Short mmCIF file of C-alpha atoms in Angstrom, two decimals:
data_model
loop_
_atom_site.label_atom_id
_atom_site.label_comp_id
_atom_site.label_asym_id
_atom_site.label_seq_id
_atom_site.Cartn_x
_atom_site.Cartn_y
_atom_site.Cartn_z
CA MET A 1 90.08 125.71 78.12
CA THR A 2 87.54 127.94 76.50
CA GLN A 3 84.77 129.29 78.65
CA ARG A 4 82.41 126.42 77.29
CA PRO A 5 80.68 124.44 80.59
CA ARG A 6 82.83 121.44 81.11
CA PHE A 7 81.15 118.07 81.35
CA HIS A 8 81.59 115.10 84.27
CA LEU A 9 81.06 111.54 83.60
CA ALA A 10 81.08 108.83 85.68
CA PHE A 11 81.26 105.30 84.38
CA PRO A 12 81.69 101.67 85.35
CA VAL A 13 85.16 100.11 85.08
CA HIS A 14 86.24 96.37 86.15
CA ASP A 15 89.81 97.21 87.16
CA LEU A 16 91.14 100.80 88.30
CA ALA A 17 94.64 99.58 87.39
CA ALA A 18 93.43 99.07 83.60
CA ALA A 19 91.62 102.28 83.66
CA ARG A 20 94.77 104.17 85.07
CA ALA A 21 96.72 102.52 82.30
CA PHE A 22 94.45 103.23 79.48
CA TYR A 23 93.18 106.92 80.31
CA GLY A 24 96.18 108.03 82.19
CA GLU A 25 99.01 106.29 80.09
CA LEU A 26 97.47 105.66 76.43
CA LEU A 27 94.87 108.56 76.23
CA GLY A 28 97.70 111.11 78.42
CA CYS A 29 94.79 112.11 80.94
CA PRO A 30 96.10 113.27 84.06
CA GLU A 31 94.97 111.83 87.17
CA GLY A 32 92.99 113.69 89.75
CA ARG A 33 91.64 112.84 93.20
CA SER A 34 91.15 109.06 93.83
CA SER A 35 90.03 106.66 96.38
CA PRO A 36 90.14 102.76 96.47
CA GLU A 37 86.92 102.70 94.28
CA TRP A 38 87.47 105.44 91.74
CA VAL A 39 89.80 107.68 90.21
CA ASP A 40 89.13 111.14 88.49
CA PHE A 41 90.86 111.80 84.83
CA ASP A 42 91.30 114.90 83.09
CA LEU A 43 89.92 114.35 79.74
CA TYR A 44 91.06 117.41 77.99
CA GLY A 45 89.67 119.62 80.51
CA HIS A 46 86.38 117.40 81.19
CA GLN A 47 86.12 115.58 84.37
CA ILE A 48 85.72 111.84 83.83
CA VAL A 49 85.41 109.18 86.73
CA ALA A 50 86.35 105.77 86.70
CA HIS A 51 84.10 103.64 89.43
CA LEU A 52 85.29 100.36 90.25
CA VAL A 53 82.45 98.04 89.62
CA PRO A 54 83.67 94.47 90.01
CA GLY A 55 82.39 91.83 87.57
CA LYS A 56 81.33 94.71 85.38
CA ALA A 57 79.40 93.19 82.26
CA ALA A 58 81.04 93.22 78.83
CA PRO A 59 79.91 95.68 76.18
CA SER A 60 76.14 95.16 75.26
CA GLY A 61 76.66 94.43 71.58
CA ASP A 62 74.07 96.95 70.89
CA HIS A 63 74.84 99.07 67.68
CA ASN A 64 73.81 101.29 64.51
CA PRO A 65 74.54 101.23 61.25
CA VAL A 66 76.54 104.13 60.11
CA ASP A 67 78.82 104.40 57.08
CA GLY A 68 79.02 100.72 56.86
CA HIS A 69 80.04 100.64 60.23
CA ASP A 70 78.57 99.41 63.22
CA VAL A 71 78.82 102.15 65.72
CA PRO A 72 78.33 101.05 69.35
CA VAL A 73 75.81 102.35 71.33
CA PRO A 74 76.00 103.71 74.24
CA HIS A 75 79.50 105.38 73.57
CA PHE A 76 81.30 108.59 74.64
CA GLY A 77 84.00 110.86 73.80
CA LEU A 78 84.99 114.19 72.48
CA ILE A 79 84.92 116.56 69.29
CA LEU A 80 88.74 117.47 69.21
CA ALA A 81 90.58 120.17 67.19
CA TRP A 82 91.71 118.74 63.59
CA ASP A 83 95.54 118.58 64.77
CA ASP A 84 94.59 117.01 68.02
CA TRP A 85 92.29 114.43 66.63
CA THR A 86 95.05 113.23 64.28
CA ALA A 87 97.91 113.46 67.01
CA LEU A 88 95.51 110.88 69.48
CA ALA A 89 95.00 108.49 66.40
CA ASP A 90 98.58 108.50 65.92
CA ARG A 91 98.99 107.80 69.48
CA LEU A 92 96.76 105.09 69.74
CA ARG A 93 97.89 103.37 66.65
CA ASN A 94 101.60 103.39 68.27
CA GLY A 95 100.18 102.23 71.56
CA GLY A 96 98.89 99.32 69.92
CA GLN A 97 95.37 100.19 70.70
CA PRO A 98 92.94 98.14 68.74
CA PHE A 99 89.94 100.04 67.07
CA VAL A 100 86.05 99.35 66.81
CA ILE A 101 86.41 101.58 63.86
CA GLU A 102 89.66 102.62 62.48
CA PRO A 103 90.13 106.55 62.14
CA TYR A 104 88.72 107.59 58.97
CA ILE A 105 87.36 110.93 57.30
CA ARG A 106 83.38 111.25 56.61
CA PHE A 107 81.76 113.48 54.41
CA LYS A 108 85.22 114.13 52.44
CA GLY A 109 84.91 117.47 50.62
CA GLN A 110 81.33 118.17 51.95
CA VAL A 111 79.74 120.19 54.65
CA GLY A 112 80.25 118.56 57.91
CA GLU A 113 83.78 116.90 57.04
CA GLN A 114 85.01 115.07 60.19
CA GLY A 115 87.30 112.68 61.32
CA THR A 116 86.28 109.89 63.46
CA MET A 117 87.47 106.83 65.28
CA PHE A 118 85.91 104.22 68.17
CA LEU A 119 87.46 102.45 70.52
CA TYR A 120 86.72 100.24 73.78
CA ASP A 121 88.72 100.94 77.15
CA PRO A 122 89.60 97.99 79.16
CA SER A 123 86.18 97.68 80.57
CA GLY A 124 84.34 97.52 77.43
CA ASN A 125 83.19 101.31 77.56
CA ALA A 126 82.73 102.56 73.85
CA LEU A 127 84.42 106.09 73.20
CA GLU A 128 84.50 108.03 70.18
CA PHE A 129 86.68 111.06 69.20
CA LYS A 130 86.10 113.28 66.32
CA ALA A 131 87.07 116.33 64.67
CA PHE A 132 85.37 118.73 62.13
CA ARG A 133 87.49 120.41 59.39
CA ASP A 134 85.39 123.53 60.51
CA GLU A 135 83.81 123.53 63.76
CA SER A 136 81.17 125.78 62.96
CA LEU A 137 79.62 123.06 60.93
CA ILE A 138 79.43 120.65 63.98
CA PHE A 139 75.31 121.06 63.78
CA ALA A 140 74.94 121.99 60.15
CA GLN A 141 72.13 119.84 58.15
#
């Protein structure tokens, strides 16, 4: 883990067992503390907490058009190292995870070249995982 600050995110889920299967097994996030109402996960060194909210509504359906794709809003995720992003994409594909937006490369050969993918967890929370060929260009214009 770098010296960067770690983020904490709490989000609703309708089923803790499904959240454990998705975040713990499929994404490979180690589980931390838990109770009957919530579960902590270690998402690449960041603390995310799935809070049980029975009857949670499905995704809002809100989106923004980007590169001919409908990007779900809101969403959360991580910027990974390139090899970690590729490995995660393979892990998700091999695990049969459907994508909202399949892994693809944006700005190929240009400043800010990046891989990105979008998916929903079992409760309809949208996630994006991305990686930059050159992390020093994350905020390049």
